[in-house]
Structure formats: structure tokens, C-alpha cells
Short mmCIF file of C-alpha atoms and ligand atoms in Angstrom, two decimals:
data_model
loop_
_atom_site.label_atom_id
_atom_site.label_comp_id
_atom_site.label_asym_id
_atom_site.label_seq_id
_atom_site.Cartn_x
_atom_site.Cartn_y
_atom_site.Cartn_z
CA MET L 12 0.00 0.00 0.00
CA LYS L 13 1.23 3.46 -0.86
CA LYS L 14 2.67 5.33 2.15
CA ARG L 15 0.63 8.36 3.15
CA HIS L 16 1.13 10.90 5.90
CA LEU L 17 -1.27 12.94 7.96
CA THR L 18 -1.74 16.62 7.20
CA THR L 19 -3.77 19.54 8.53
CA ASN L 20 -6.63 20.81 6.40
CA GLN L 21 -4.18 23.27 4.91
CA GLY L 22 -2.05 20.31 3.73
CA VAL L 23 0.73 20.92 6.24
CA PRO L 24 2.41 17.66 7.44
CA VAL L 25 1.39 16.50 10.93
CA THR L 26 4.37 14.99 12.72
CA ASP L 27 2.73 14.31 16.10
CA ASN L 28 -0.97 13.42 16.38
CA GLN L 29 -0.75 12.20 20.01
CA ASN L 30 0.49 15.17 22.06
CA SER L 31 -0.80 18.76 22.35
CA LEU L 32 1.69 21.61 22.22
CA THR L 33 2.40 22.45 25.88
CA VAL L 34 4.71 24.44 28.09
CA GLY L 35 6.76 21.61 29.53
CA GLU L 36 5.52 18.03 29.40
CA ARG L 37 2.37 18.71 31.48
CA GLY L 38 0.96 22.01 30.19
CA PRO L 39 -0.82 24.37 29.94
CA VAL L 40 -1.63 24.01 26.26
CA LEU L 41 -0.69 26.88 23.97
CA LEU L 42 -3.19 28.83 21.87
CA GLN L 43 -0.64 28.61 19.08
CA ASP L 44 -1.28 24.84 18.80
CA VAL L 45 -3.10 25.52 15.54
CA GLN L 46 -3.07 21.82 14.70
CA PHE L 47 -5.03 21.04 17.89
CA ILE L 48 -7.41 23.98 17.34
CA GLU L 49 -8.17 23.00 13.77
CA LYS L 50 -8.79 19.37 14.74
CA MET L 51 -11.02 20.22 17.72
CA ALA L 52 -12.91 23.02 15.95
CA HIS L 53 -13.74 20.66 13.08
CA PHE L 54 -14.87 17.99 15.51
CA ASP L 55 -17.06 20.54 17.32
CA ARG L 56 -18.95 21.11 14.09
CA GLU L 57 -19.27 17.48 12.92
CA ARG L 58 -23.04 17.32 13.37
CA ILE L 59 -25.47 19.25 11.24
CA PRO L 60 -29.18 19.63 12.07
CA GLU L 61 -30.86 16.27 11.63
CA ARG L 62 -33.76 16.05 9.19
CA VAL L 63 -36.89 17.35 10.90
CA VAL L 64 -38.49 14.01 9.89
CA HIS L 65 -36.84 10.86 8.43
CA ALA L 66 -33.69 11.54 10.49
CA LYS L 67 -32.49 7.90 10.58
CA GLY L 68 -31.72 6.36 7.22
CA ALA L 69 -29.54 4.14 5.06
CA GLY L 70 -28.46 4.73 1.47
CA ALA L 71 -27.22 2.87 -1.59
CA HIS L 72 -26.15 3.62 -5.14
CA GLY L 73 -27.29 1.78 -8.24
CA TYR L 74 -28.94 2.19 -11.59
CA PHE L 75 -32.37 2.42 -13.21
CA GLN L 76 -33.34 1.02 -16.60
CA VAL L 77 -36.67 1.25 -18.43
CA TYR L 78 -38.18 -1.91 -19.95
CA LYS L 79 -39.87 -0.03 -22.78
CA SER L 80 -40.18 3.59 -23.82
CA MET L 81 -42.79 5.65 -21.99
CA LYS L 82 -42.94 8.04 -24.97
CA PRO L 83 -46.73 7.83 -25.46
CA TYR L 84 -47.22 9.20 -21.93
CA THR L 85 -44.21 11.37 -21.05
CA LYS L 86 -41.36 13.12 -22.78
CA ALA L 87 -39.12 12.65 -19.69
CA LYS L 88 -35.82 11.68 -21.33
CA PHE L 89 -34.83 9.10 -18.74
CA LEU L 90 -38.01 7.12 -19.48
CA GLN L 91 -37.40 6.72 -23.22
CA GLU L 92 -34.45 4.45 -23.91
CA PRO L 93 -34.45 0.79 -22.72
CA LYS L 94 -30.73 0.31 -23.36
CA LYS L 95 -29.64 3.11 -21.05
CA LYS L 96 -28.64 2.60 -17.42
CA LEU L 97 -29.19 5.70 -15.38
CA PRO L 98 -27.33 6.29 -12.09
CA VAL L 99 -29.53 6.52 -8.99
CA PHE L 100 -29.04 7.06 -5.28
CA VAL L 101 -31.61 5.80 -2.79
CA ARG L 102 -32.19 6.59 0.87
CA PHE L 103 -34.50 4.48 3.03
CA SER L 104 -35.53 5.84 6.40
CA THR L 105 -37.80 5.71 9.39
CA VAL L 106 -39.93 8.82 9.89
CA VAL L 107 -40.48 9.76 13.51
CA GLY L 108 -37.37 8.72 15.44
CA GLY L 109 -34.27 10.90 15.76
CA ARG L 110 -30.92 10.08 14.19
CA GLY L 111 -29.96 7.45 16.80
CA SER L 112 -33.33 5.68 17.02
CA ALA L 113 -34.14 2.02 16.40
CA ASP L 114 -34.90 0.81 12.88
CA THR L 115 -37.67 -1.67 13.65
CA VAL L 116 -40.22 0.51 15.48
CA ARG L 117 -43.68 0.88 13.95
CA ASP L 118 -43.46 3.74 11.48
CA PRO L 119 -43.82 4.37 7.76
CA ARG L 120 -40.49 3.92 5.94
CA GLY L 121 -39.13 6.53 3.55
CA PHE L 122 -38.21 5.36 0.04
CA ALA L 123 -36.46 8.28 -1.69
CA VAL L 124 -34.86 7.86 -5.11
CA LYS L 125 -32.64 10.38 -6.90
CA PHE L 126 -32.40 9.80 -10.66
CA TYR L 127 -29.39 11.59 -12.18
CA THR L 128 -30.89 12.27 -15.62
CA GLU L 129 -29.60 14.12 -18.68
CA ASP L 130 -32.24 16.79 -18.02
CA GLY L 131 -31.15 17.30 -14.42
CA ASN L 132 -32.08 15.48 -11.24
CA TYR L 133 -35.47 13.87 -10.72
CA ASP L 134 -36.37 12.89 -7.14
CA LEU L 135 -39.15 10.43 -6.41
CA VAL L 136 -39.60 10.89 -2.65
CA GLY L 137 -41.94 8.16 -1.51
CA ASN L 138 -42.84 5.90 1.40
CA ASN L 139 -43.39 2.16 1.86
CA LEU L 140 -47.14 2.68 2.43
CA PRO L 141 -49.38 3.89 -0.41
CA VAL L 142 -51.38 6.50 1.53
CA PHE L 143 -50.71 9.25 4.06
CA PHE L 144 -52.19 10.47 7.36
CA ILE L 145 -53.42 13.85 6.09
CA ARG L 146 -54.33 15.47 2.80
CA ASP L 147 -53.39 19.12 3.32
CA ALA L 148 -49.78 20.20 3.92
CA ILE L 149 -50.87 22.91 6.34
CA LYS L 150 -51.54 20.12 8.87
CA PHE L 151 -48.08 18.54 8.54
CA PRO L 152 -46.22 20.54 11.25
CA ASP L 153 -49.02 19.75 13.77
CA MET L 154 -48.95 16.10 12.78
CA VAL L 155 -45.20 15.83 13.24
CA HIS L 156 -45.32 17.74 16.54
CA ALA L 157 -47.90 15.24 17.79
CA PHE L 158 -45.84 12.23 16.67
CA LYS L 159 -42.42 13.32 17.92
CA GLY L 160 -41.20 13.79 21.50
CA ALA L 161 -43.38 15.90 23.77
CA PRO L 162 -42.19 19.51 24.08
CA ASP L 163 -41.87 19.24 27.87
CA THR L 164 -40.33 15.76 28.28
CA ASN L 165 -39.05 14.76 24.82
CA ILE L 166 -40.81 11.40 25.34
CA PRO L 167 -41.24 9.32 23.22
CA SER L 168 -38.46 9.32 20.66
CA ALA L 169 -39.73 6.78 18.14
CA SER L 170 -43.05 5.22 18.91
CA SER L 171 -46.75 5.74 18.43
CA ALA L 172 -47.82 4.28 21.77
CA HIS L 173 -48.77 7.54 23.41
CA ASN L 174 -51.61 9.98 23.98
CA ARG L 175 -50.35 12.77 21.72
CA PHE L 176 -50.11 10.56 18.62
CA TRP L 177 -53.59 9.12 19.12
CA ASP L 178 -55.07 12.45 20.19
CA PHE L 179 -54.15 13.92 16.80
CA ILE L 180 -55.06 10.78 14.83
CA SER L 181 -58.46 10.38 16.46
CA LEU L 182 -59.32 13.98 15.54
CA THR L 183 -58.15 13.39 11.97
CA PRO L 184 -60.61 10.89 10.44
CA GLU L 185 -58.86 10.95 7.07
CA SER L 186 -55.95 9.14 8.77
CA THR L 187 -58.04 5.97 9.35
CA HIS L 188 -56.97 4.35 6.06
CA MET L 189 -53.28 5.01 6.85
CA ILE L 190 -53.74 3.60 10.36
CA ILE L 191 -55.02 0.30 8.92
CA TRP L 192 -51.84 0.08 6.79
CA LEU L 193 -49.46 1.28 9.51
CA PHE L 194 -50.79 -1.02 12.24
CA SER L 195 -50.75 -4.06 10.02
CA ASP L 196 -47.35 -5.76 9.96
CA ARG L 197 -46.45 -3.47 7.02
CA GLY L 198 -45.55 -0.95 9.74
CA THR L 199 -42.58 -3.14 10.69
CA PRO L 200 -40.87 -4.29 7.47
CA LYS L 201 -38.32 -7.09 7.73
CA SER L 202 -35.86 -5.46 5.36
CA TYR L 203 -35.57 -2.39 3.18
CA ARG L 204 -35.01 -4.98 0.42
CA MET L 205 -38.43 -6.49 1.09
CA GLN L 206 -40.71 -3.48 1.14
CA GLU L 207 -42.76 -1.77 -1.53
CA GLY L 208 -42.41 1.92 -2.31
CA PHE L 209 -45.09 4.40 -3.35
CA GLY L 210 -45.00 7.97 -4.64
CA VAL L 211 -48.30 8.41 -2.69
CA ASN L 212 -49.02 11.80 -4.28
CA THR L 213 -50.41 12.13 -7.80
CA TYR L 214 -48.11 13.61 -10.43
CA VAL L 215 -48.74 14.49 -14.08
CA TRP L 216 -46.93 12.99 -17.05
CA VAL L 217 -46.83 15.15 -20.18
CA ASN L 218 -45.84 13.84 -23.61
CA ALA L 219 -44.19 15.71 -26.51
CA GLU L 220 -47.61 16.69 -27.89
CA GLY L 221 -48.48 18.38 -24.58
CA ARG L 222 -51.00 15.68 -23.63
CA ALA L 223 -51.22 15.11 -19.88
CA VAL L 224 -52.19 12.13 -17.76
CA TYR L 225 -52.27 11.62 -13.98
CA VAL L 226 -49.71 9.15 -12.63
CA LYS L 227 -49.04 7.29 -9.39
CA TYR L 228 -45.78 5.40 -8.76
CA HIS L 229 -45.19 1.97 -7.19
CA TRP L 230 -41.93 0.12 -6.45
CA LYS L 231 -42.15 -3.69 -6.15
CA PRO L 232 -39.26 -5.48 -4.42
CA LYS L 233 -37.93 -8.49 -6.29
CA LEU L 234 -37.70 -10.38 -2.98
CA GLY L 235 -41.40 -9.78 -2.29
CA VAL L 236 -42.89 -8.03 0.72
CA GLN L 237 -41.85 -9.45 4.09
CA ASN L 238 -42.59 -8.03 7.50
CA LEU L 239 -41.71 -8.58 11.14
CA ASP L 240 -44.41 -9.24 13.69
CA ARG L 241 -44.70 -6.89 16.64
CA HIS L 242 -42.81 -9.15 19.05
CA GLU L 243 -39.85 -9.70 16.74
CA ALA L 244 -39.71 -6.01 15.86
CA THR L 245 -39.65 -5.07 19.54
CA ARG L 246 -36.94 -7.64 20.30
CA LEU L 247 -34.76 -6.42 17.42
CA ALA L 248 -35.16 -2.78 18.47
CA GLY L 249 -33.43 -3.85 21.70
CA ILE L 250 -30.71 -6.15 20.48
CA ASP L 251 -29.93 -4.58 17.09
CA PRO L 252 -31.32 -1.05 16.71
CA ASP L 253 -29.61 -0.76 13.31
CA TYR L 254 -31.14 -3.95 11.97
CA LEU L 255 -32.49 -2.57 8.66
CA THR L 256 -29.42 -0.41 8.01
CA ARG L 257 -27.12 -3.39 8.58
CA ASP L 258 -29.25 -5.71 6.45
CA LEU L 259 -29.06 -3.41 3.42
CA HIS L 260 -25.36 -2.70 3.82
CA ASP L 261 -24.38 -6.35 4.37
CA ALA L 262 -26.40 -7.63 1.41
CA ILE L 263 -24.72 -5.18 -0.96
CA ALA L 264 -21.29 -5.75 0.60
CA LYS L 265 -21.73 -9.49 -0.12
CA GLY L 266 -22.34 -8.67 -3.77
CA GLU L 267 -26.10 -9.17 -3.77
CA GLU L 268 -28.10 -6.94 -6.10
CA VAL L 269 -31.13 -5.33 -4.52
CA GLU L 270 -33.82 -4.99 -7.15
CA TYR L 271 -37.20 -3.27 -7.43
CA GLU L 272 -39.59 -2.90 -10.35
CA LEU L 273 -41.10 0.51 -11.04
CA ASP L 274 -44.79 0.34 -11.97
CA VAL L 275 -47.19 3.20 -12.63
CA GLN L 276 -50.93 3.67 -12.61
CA LEU L 277 -52.24 6.17 -15.14
CA MET L 278 -55.58 7.97 -15.06
CA ASP L 279 -57.08 10.21 -17.71
CA ILE L 280 -57.53 13.68 -16.33
CA ALA L 281 -61.02 13.66 -17.88
CA ASP L 282 -61.90 10.77 -15.49
CA GLU L 283 -60.92 12.49 -12.28
CA PHE L 284 -64.47 13.31 -11.16
CA LYS L 285 -65.87 9.91 -12.19
CA GLN L 286 -64.58 8.13 -9.04
CA ASN L 287 -66.21 7.75 -5.63
CA PHE L 288 -63.07 9.33 -4.14
CA ASP L 289 -60.88 12.27 -5.08
CA PRO L 290 -57.95 10.81 -7.06
CA LEU L 291 -55.68 13.67 -5.94
CA ASP L 292 -56.36 12.85 -2.27
CA PRO L 293 -53.21 11.13 -0.86
CA THR L 294 -55.26 9.31 1.79
CA LYS L 295 -56.65 7.18 -1.08
CA THR L 296 -55.26 4.54 -3.43
CA TRP L 297 -56.45 4.06 -6.99
CA PRO L 298 -58.15 0.64 -7.31
CA GLU L 299 -55.88 -1.56 -9.41
CA ASP L 300 -58.76 -3.20 -11.28
CA LYS L 301 -59.68 0.22 -12.75
CA SER L 302 -56.15 1.65 -13.03
CA PRO L 303 -53.92 -1.39 -13.61
CA LEU L 304 -50.23 -1.35 -12.78
CA MET L 305 -48.03 -0.83 -15.82
CA PRO L 306 -44.40 -1.99 -15.53
CA VAL L 307 -41.93 0.77 -16.43
CA GLY L 308 -38.46 -0.43 -15.52
CA LYS L 309 -36.18 -1.80 -12.84
CA MET L 310 -33.87 -0.33 -10.25
CA VAL L 311 -30.83 -2.22 -9.01
CA LEU L 312 -28.86 -1.15 -5.93
CA ASN L 313 -25.32 -2.50 -6.01
CA ARG L 314 -22.92 -0.11 -4.25
CA ASN L 315 -22.65 1.00 -0.65
CA PRO L 316 -21.75 4.57 0.27
CA GLU L 317 -18.15 5.00 1.37
CA ASN L 318 -18.63 8.07 3.53
CA PHE L 319 -22.02 7.91 5.21
CA PHE L 320 -22.02 11.58 6.13
CA ALA L 321 -21.13 12.91 2.69
CA GLU L 322 -23.42 10.62 0.75
CA VAL L 323 -26.35 9.76 3.03
CA GLU L 324 -26.55 12.47 5.67
CA GLN L 325 -25.99 15.25 3.16
CA ALA L 326 -28.28 13.78 0.50
CA ALA L 327 -31.14 16.16 -0.23
CA PHE L 328 -34.26 14.69 -1.87
CA CYS L 329 -37.08 16.95 -2.88
CA PRO L 330 -40.47 16.28 -4.51
CA ALA L 331 -40.08 19.63 -6.30
CA SER L 332 -37.09 18.21 -8.26
CA ILE L 333 -38.87 17.31 -11.46
CA VAL L 334 -37.72 17.21 -15.09
CA PRO L 335 -39.51 18.13 -18.35
CA GLY L 336 -42.27 15.58 -18.95
CA ILE L 337 -43.25 15.40 -15.27
CA GLU L 338 -45.41 18.00 -13.53
CA PHE L 339 -47.30 18.46 -10.25
CA SER L 340 -50.97 17.75 -9.75
CA ALA L 341 -53.14 20.04 -7.61
CA ASP L 342 -52.86 17.56 -4.68
CA LYS L 343 -52.68 19.96 -1.71
CA LEU L 344 -50.22 17.77 0.19
CA LEU L 345 -47.87 17.63 -2.78
CA GLN L 346 -48.16 21.37 -3.34
CA GLY L 347 -46.97 21.99 0.23
CA ARG L 348 -44.18 19.43 -0.09
CA THR L 349 -42.81 21.24 -3.12
CA PHE L 350 -41.98 24.19 -0.84
CA SER L 351 -40.92 22.41 2.33
CA TYR L 352 -38.00 20.19 1.30
CA ALA L 353 -35.66 22.64 -0.42
CA ASP L 354 -36.49 25.18 2.27
CA THR L 355 -35.37 22.83 5.06
CA GLN L 356 -32.32 21.77 3.03
CA ARG L 357 -31.12 25.36 2.71
CA HIS L 358 -31.30 25.48 6.50
CA ARG L 359 -29.87 21.98 7.10
CA LEU L 360 -27.07 22.04 4.52
CA GLY L 361 -26.66 25.65 3.36
CA PRO L 362 -27.71 27.53 0.21
CA ASN L 363 -25.27 25.77 -2.09
CA TYR L 364 -26.29 22.24 -1.04
CA LEU L 365 -26.93 21.24 -4.65
CA GLN L 366 -23.20 21.58 -5.35
CA LEU L 367 -22.39 18.69 -2.98
CA PRO L 368 -21.32 15.66 -5.04
CA ILE L 369 -24.27 13.50 -3.93
CA ASN L 370 -26.79 16.19 -4.89
CA ARG L 371 -25.05 17.62 -7.94
CA PRO L 372 -26.66 16.85 -11.32
CA ILE L 373 -24.53 14.90 -13.81
CA VAL L 374 -25.12 17.66 -16.37
CA PRO L 375 -23.49 21.10 -16.09
CA VAL L 376 -25.36 23.65 -14.00
CA ASP L 377 -25.42 27.07 -15.61
CA ASN L 378 -27.09 30.03 -13.99
CA ASN L 379 -25.98 33.26 -12.37
CA GLN L 380 -25.97 32.18 -8.72
CA ARG L 381 -22.30 32.66 -7.90
CA ASP L 382 -22.37 33.60 -4.23
CA GLY L 383 -23.60 32.19 -0.92
CA ALA L 384 -21.91 30.17 1.84
CA MET L 385 -19.59 27.33 0.68
CA GLN L 386 -19.69 28.36 -2.97
CA ILE L 387 -17.45 25.94 -4.89
CA GLY L 388 -18.52 26.63 -8.48
CA GLN L 389 -15.85 27.41 -11.07
CA PHE L 390 -16.82 30.68 -12.72
CA SER L 391 -15.07 33.35 -14.73
CA GLY L 392 -15.93 36.67 -16.31
CA SER L 393 -17.85 39.71 -15.14
CA VAL L 394 -21.33 38.81 -16.39
CA ASN L 395 -23.57 37.19 -13.78
CA TYR L 396 -26.91 38.29 -15.16
CA GLU L 397 -29.31 37.53 -18.02
CA PRO L 398 -30.21 39.01 -20.46
CA ASN L 399 -26.80 40.38 -21.34
CA SER L 400 -24.87 41.49 -24.39
CA LEU L 401 -21.43 41.67 -22.76
CA ALA L 402 -21.02 37.87 -22.75
CA GLY L 403 -22.55 37.45 -26.20
CA GLY L 404 -25.93 36.80 -24.56
CA MET L 405 -24.64 33.62 -22.88
CA SER L 406 -25.94 31.59 -21.22
CA LYS L 407 -29.25 31.68 -23.08
CA GLU L 408 -32.59 30.14 -22.15
CA ALA L 409 -32.92 26.53 -23.26
CA PRO L 410 -35.26 25.80 -26.18
CA GLU L 411 -38.61 24.24 -25.25
CA GLU L 412 -38.75 20.60 -26.40
CA GLY L 413 -42.16 19.42 -27.58
CA THR L 414 -45.44 21.24 -27.09
CA PRO L 415 -45.83 22.55 -23.56
CA ARG L 416 -48.92 21.55 -21.61
CA VAL L 417 -51.27 24.50 -21.33
CA TYR L 418 -54.27 24.31 -19.04
CA GLN L 419 -56.84 26.60 -17.53
CA LEU L 420 -57.45 27.10 -13.83
CA GLU L 421 -60.43 28.85 -12.34
CA GLY L 422 -62.26 28.88 -9.04
CA GLU L 423 -62.95 30.94 -5.97
CA VAL L 424 -60.09 31.65 -3.56
CA THR L 425 -60.94 29.70 -0.42
CA ARG L 426 -59.65 27.65 2.52
CA ARG L 427 -61.87 24.59 2.31
CA LYS L 428 -61.84 20.82 2.70
CA ILE L 429 -62.23 18.82 -0.53
CA SER L 430 -65.84 17.78 -1.06
CA ILE L 431 -65.41 14.06 -1.85
CA THR L 432 -63.75 12.91 1.37
CA ASN L 433 -65.13 9.34 1.61
CA ASP L 434 -62.70 8.64 4.45
CA PHE L 435 -63.69 5.14 5.56
CA ALA L 436 -64.55 3.09 2.46
CA GLN L 437 -60.95 2.27 1.47
CA ALA L 438 -60.01 1.64 5.13
CA ARG L 439 -62.83 -0.92 5.21
CA GLU L 440 -61.79 -2.53 1.91
CA ARG L 441 -58.20 -2.80 3.11
CA TYR L 442 -59.24 -4.40 6.41
CA ARG L 443 -61.51 -6.87 4.64
CA SER L 444 -58.81 -7.78 2.15
CA PHE L 445 -56.58 -9.04 5.00
CA SER L 446 -56.25 -12.73 5.83
CA LYS L 447 -57.61 -13.82 9.22
CA MET L 448 -54.07 -13.75 10.59
CA ASP L 449 -53.39 -10.25 9.26
CA GLN L 450 -56.64 -9.01 10.79
CA GLU L 451 -55.64 -10.52 14.15
CA HIS L 452 -52.21 -8.93 13.95
CA LEU L 453 -53.78 -5.54 13.14
CA VAL L 454 -56.06 -5.76 16.18
CA ASP L 455 -53.23 -6.96 18.40
CA ASN L 456 -50.88 -4.20 17.18
CA LEU L 457 -53.54 -1.55 17.77
CA ILE L 458 -54.29 -2.79 21.26
CA ALA L 459 -50.62 -2.95 22.21
CA ASP L 460 -50.53 0.80 21.53
CA LEU L 461 -53.99 1.91 22.57
CA MET L 462 -53.81 0.24 25.99
CA HIS L 463 -51.40 2.98 27.06
CA ILE L 464 -53.62 5.93 26.26
CA ASP L 465 -56.49 7.80 27.95
CA LYS L 466 -60.03 6.40 27.69
CA PRO L 467 -61.65 9.38 25.89
CA ILE L 468 -59.00 9.21 23.18
CA GLN L 469 -59.38 5.42 22.95
CA GLN L 470 -63.10 5.97 22.42
CA ARG L 471 -62.53 8.42 19.56
CA VAL L 472 -60.16 5.95 17.88
CA ILE L 473 -62.75 3.17 18.24
CA ASP L 474 -65.42 5.45 16.73
CA ASN L 475 -63.28 5.95 13.61
CA LEU L 476 -62.36 2.25 13.36
CA THR L 477 -66.06 1.37 13.71
CA LYS L 478 -66.95 3.69 10.86
CA ALA L 479 -64.38 1.81 8.77
CA ASP L 480 -65.58 -1.62 9.87
CA PRO L 481 -67.92 -2.36 12.82
CA GLU L 482 -66.29 -5.74 13.44
CA LEU L 483 -62.83 -4.10 13.65
CA GLY L 484 -64.19 -1.46 16.04
CA ARG L 485 -65.80 -4.14 18.21
CA SER L 486 -62.68 -6.33 18.33
CA VAL L 487 -60.45 -3.48 19.44
CA ALA L 488 -63.04 -2.06 21.88
CA GLY L 489 -63.63 -5.52 23.38
CA ASP L 490 -59.99 -6.08 24.20
CA LEU L 491 -59.72 -2.56 25.64
CA LYS L 492 -62.82 -3.25 27.78
CA LEU L 493 -64.60 -0.16 26.43
C1 LIG I 504 -47.11 17.99 3.57
C2 LIG I 504 -46.56 16.85 3.68
C3 LIG I 504 -45.09 16.68 3.89
C4 LIG I 504 -44.15 17.60 4.24
C5 LIG I 504 -44.32 19.08 4.51
C6 LIG I 504 -42.88 16.90 4.31
C7 LIG I 504 -41.69 17.47 4.68
C8 LIG I 504 -40.49 16.80 4.79
C9 LIG I 504 -39.25 17.38 5.23
C10 LIG I 504 -39.09 18.82 5.68
C11 LIG I 504 -38.31 16.44 5.16
C12 LIG I 504 -36.84 16.56 5.52
C13 LIG I 504 -36.03 16.79 4.27
C14 LIG I 504 -34.56 17.00 4.51
O1 LIG I 504 -34.16 17.51 5.57
O2 LIG I 504 -33.77 16.65 3.59
C15 LIG I 504 -38.94 15.25 4.67
C16 LIG I 504 -38.31 14.07 4.42
C17 LIG I 504 -38.90 13.03 3.76
N1 LIG I 504 -40.22 12.91 3.39
FE1 LIG I 504 -41.64 14.24 3.67
N2 LIG I 504 -43.09 15.59 4.00
C18 LIG I 504 -44.42 15.42 3.72
C19 LIG I 504 -45.06 14.29 3.33
C20 LIG I 504 -44.40 13.19 2.85
C21 LIG I 504 -45.01 12.12 2.10
C22 LIG I 504 -46.47 12.03 1.71
C23 LIG I 504 -44.01 11.26 1.80
C24 LIG I 504 -44.09 10.00 1.02
C25 LIG I 504 -44.70 9.93 -0.12
C26 LIG I 504 -42.77 11.78 2.35
C27 LIG I 504 -41.54 11.19 2.23
C28 LIG I 504 -40.38 11.71 2.74
C29 LIG I 504 -39.12 11.03 2.69
C30 LIG I 504 -38.85 9.68 2.05
C31 LIG I 504 -38.19 11.84 3.32
C32 LIG I 504 -36.72 11.54 3.56
C33 LIG I 504 -35.89 11.89 2.36
C34 LIG I 504 -34.46 11.46 2.61
O3 LIG I 504 -34.23 10.24 2.67
O4 LIG I 504 -33.61 12.33 2.79
N3 LIG I 504 -43.05 12.95 2.99
N4 LIG I 504 -40.28 15.49 4.47
#
């Protein structure tokens, strides 16, 4: 192995890394020990703010490849060419717990994919469950406050078994469908390699003729879906809090390829009001018999990060990172998400966070943003504005490719709930689709949590479960002696 020697950050050789610079062999230590000061000052700053949600995660690199061109539906360049392998980076995460929390607690799991495309980065920031607790982003800070540690005690750190969680949930009937998913064994996946992923929100695909269609994304793990039961999940949280992180890392380190298929559901925009639910409501799924899954391509994860901090901690995924051919729907949760992520990332990582290697597009970035903390761009010349004549008009606006989608919007300006809420029908269908064993696990998982909370809140939860399915409500109420 090539001999290397230690240096300071300025590149100056370090000849003694064991002893501080002192007066005599005991001290005191001198302020002029710049080597010590640099080392300690760096160490003092080695933590950045953790993500406000999804703080604990694991990442992997790999590639994505389409099976067949998606040209009829979208002009997105990375979805056109079956021969091409596109680099991706994925981060899986738990949601509620802080950075040091256990992997196997009941929680949704984040499933965030960064596609490094020739038209810039596309981020598909999804979860392992197909629906969400709420449908309007304005409720998200309250929801997360209620789920995370209490403001006075900081208890609990990563668990739903407490009054505040259920207080919020029981007053939020649209969460009932999500609760049926979360308290089934899907809330404790056995491996990040054995979980599905869902975009949850509805996006819009636009083709070169400007024709638009609604789209929902699904990831299917090649290994199939496998979950832990509550007892095993609890045991693992004690003996191996990094169980899911280790499982992903070790599989890839052994040379195993971790594979998922990307499927989409498409819906004609003209059909959006023909359903008995609002298709842009993220507390709902689209029935697969009416909107069948269409296979799009595969993703293979085959390389572990080498520096967790640089690649995983500093990774910044954002649902607003879209590319031509993909647009946002009017889904109110998605609309709020498009603001929140980059905003928090400017705070968490600094204004030039997209220059970090893990976040940087593989295509050149060319705009006039030359300043801001930690600027590392290579620029020259005196022109940092557009339009200009002094730099020959460069850099110019890019030409539009294809016909842009043009659509009309009209309506009164209002703060109002959507009118087709239908909050319990899909919760009921989901519950009834379970096997006997899955239904028993759901009831058992709910009771294990609800037994710790106050009676009036228990009663409100039962009321919502009963509206979903009277038998489910009765089973849970019976065991709680309500
Ligand atoms: C209004 C609703 C939501 C808001 C305001 C919101 C906000 C946030 C914020 C601020 C972060 C931290 C980002 C960072 O520091 O890099 C985050 C992370 C994340 N969110 Fe959301 N979120 C919402 C709903 C959702 C939904 C519905 C999903 C799933 C479809 C989701 C999936 C994720 C994932 C996977 C991460 C972690 C990304 C990573 O691995 O770095 N979120 N969210």
C-alpha cells in the first residue's frame, strides 16, 4: 500500500498526532497549537441539524433502466431508452425517530430515489405505504409535533404508543386508512429490500404533444414483501437497533443486487371526477382493477456509500425536483411538499447544497448564482446576469422541447376541505382484504398501543375504526374493555 502521511486541512504535514503543544511536558496548552485547534474546531462542528423528519436512514447507489419507452405518456428523457442505465441514489428511512433511534419501530419507511438524468435530477420521494395520514400540507407541522417527543419531556423518541399521537389521529378521520396500513405488519418491514415503495401523491406525465395524464408510482421489491411481527420487531429494536441499516449494507457488501420494479398507474384527467373518491387525495389509493399497474423499468442497488455523512446524511431529496415531462398535480399535500424540502435543506445544509457531489446533477449547471456560503462553483468573467450582451448573450434560455402543456385554472379563492372525502370506504376494503391472521395482527398491534392511552382518546379511535368496519371497532373495543 502506498505510504501516506497525515496533514492539517491546509495540507501541512502533521508529525505528532498524540500530544498537544504544551509548556513543559504537562501544560498548559498553547493557543498557538493551531493543529489542535483546527482538529477540535472541526470535531465541534461534525453534526449538522438532523432532518426534521426521516432523520435515521440508510443509502445505496445503483442504476435504473426502463423496460420499454414511456414516450406515449411522457417526454421525460430518462423514461425513453431501454438500453440506457441511469445512475440513482436511494435513501431508506424511518420517519419519527431521531438520528440514533431504532430501525424496527412501527413507522412508515421513507423510500427516496434520486435519478441523475440528462435533463437534471429527478427525485421520487416516496414511502413504503401507499397512503398518508393527512391530505393538506398545512396540517403537517401539527402532525409531526404530535408524533415526535413531547415539548416538555421529549418522550417518546420513536413510537406511536402515546396519547399525543392518538389524540391527533383520532381527531383526523382521514388518517383511518393510513392507520389500517401502519398497524398491520407493514408498519414493521423485515428489510428495506423487502418493502414496496409508493410515490403516494399524484403527479402528471406530459408527452411531446403536450397531452397530460395523472400518474401514481409503485416500487415492487424483487424479494417480495416481508414483515416482522410486533414481538420480533420489539426484540430487534433492543438487540440490534440498526437492523435494517445493517441488512441493506451487508447484502450489498456481499455482492447481492437489490432490485425493485417501477410500476405506474395512469388515469385520464377527464376521469378524475368519475370516481367515488378524489384521485388527488393522498389518503386514497387508486383501485388496481380500474387503473392497472403498468411496468416501467427496474432499479438495481449495487454499491454501498463510502462516507455515510457525505453521501447519506448530506443527501437532499425533494419532490419539487422534477424534469420536463413530469409535472405536479393540484394535490394539496404535494403542493406543500414542493416548498418544504428545499427550504429545510437550505437550513440543514446551506444555500449551495446542490453543489455537494451527492446532490449535484450529472449535467453542467449554468445560472448566475455565484455567491452564498460554501460556494465551490468554477466561474469566470464579469457577467452574472441575463439578459446580457457583454457575454454574447450567454448563457441563453434553453429551447422548449415538444409542445408545452397549457391548461386553464379557475375557481374561488378559499380555505376549504375537498368535497369528496369518503374517508372510511378504502379503510374498510383494506381491512376486509386481510387474511384472518393479518386481521388478528392488526387488532393486536392496535391494542398494544392503545392500551397505554387515555379512555376518551381510545373511544374516539374506536369510533373511527367502527366507521371503517364495525367488526374491527368491536374487536379493538372488546380487548380494551370499552
Ligand atoms: C405535507 C406533507 C409533507 C411535508 C411538509 C414533508 C416534509 C419533509 C421534510 C421537511 C423532510 C426533511 C427533508 C430533509 O431535511 O432533507 C422530509 C423528508 C422526507 N419525506 Fe416528507 N413531507 C411530507 C409528506 C411526505 C409524504 C407524503 C411522503 C411519502 C410519499 C414523504 C416522504 C419523505 C421522505 C422519504 C423523506 C426523507 C428523504 C431522505 O431520505 O432524505 N413525505 N419530508
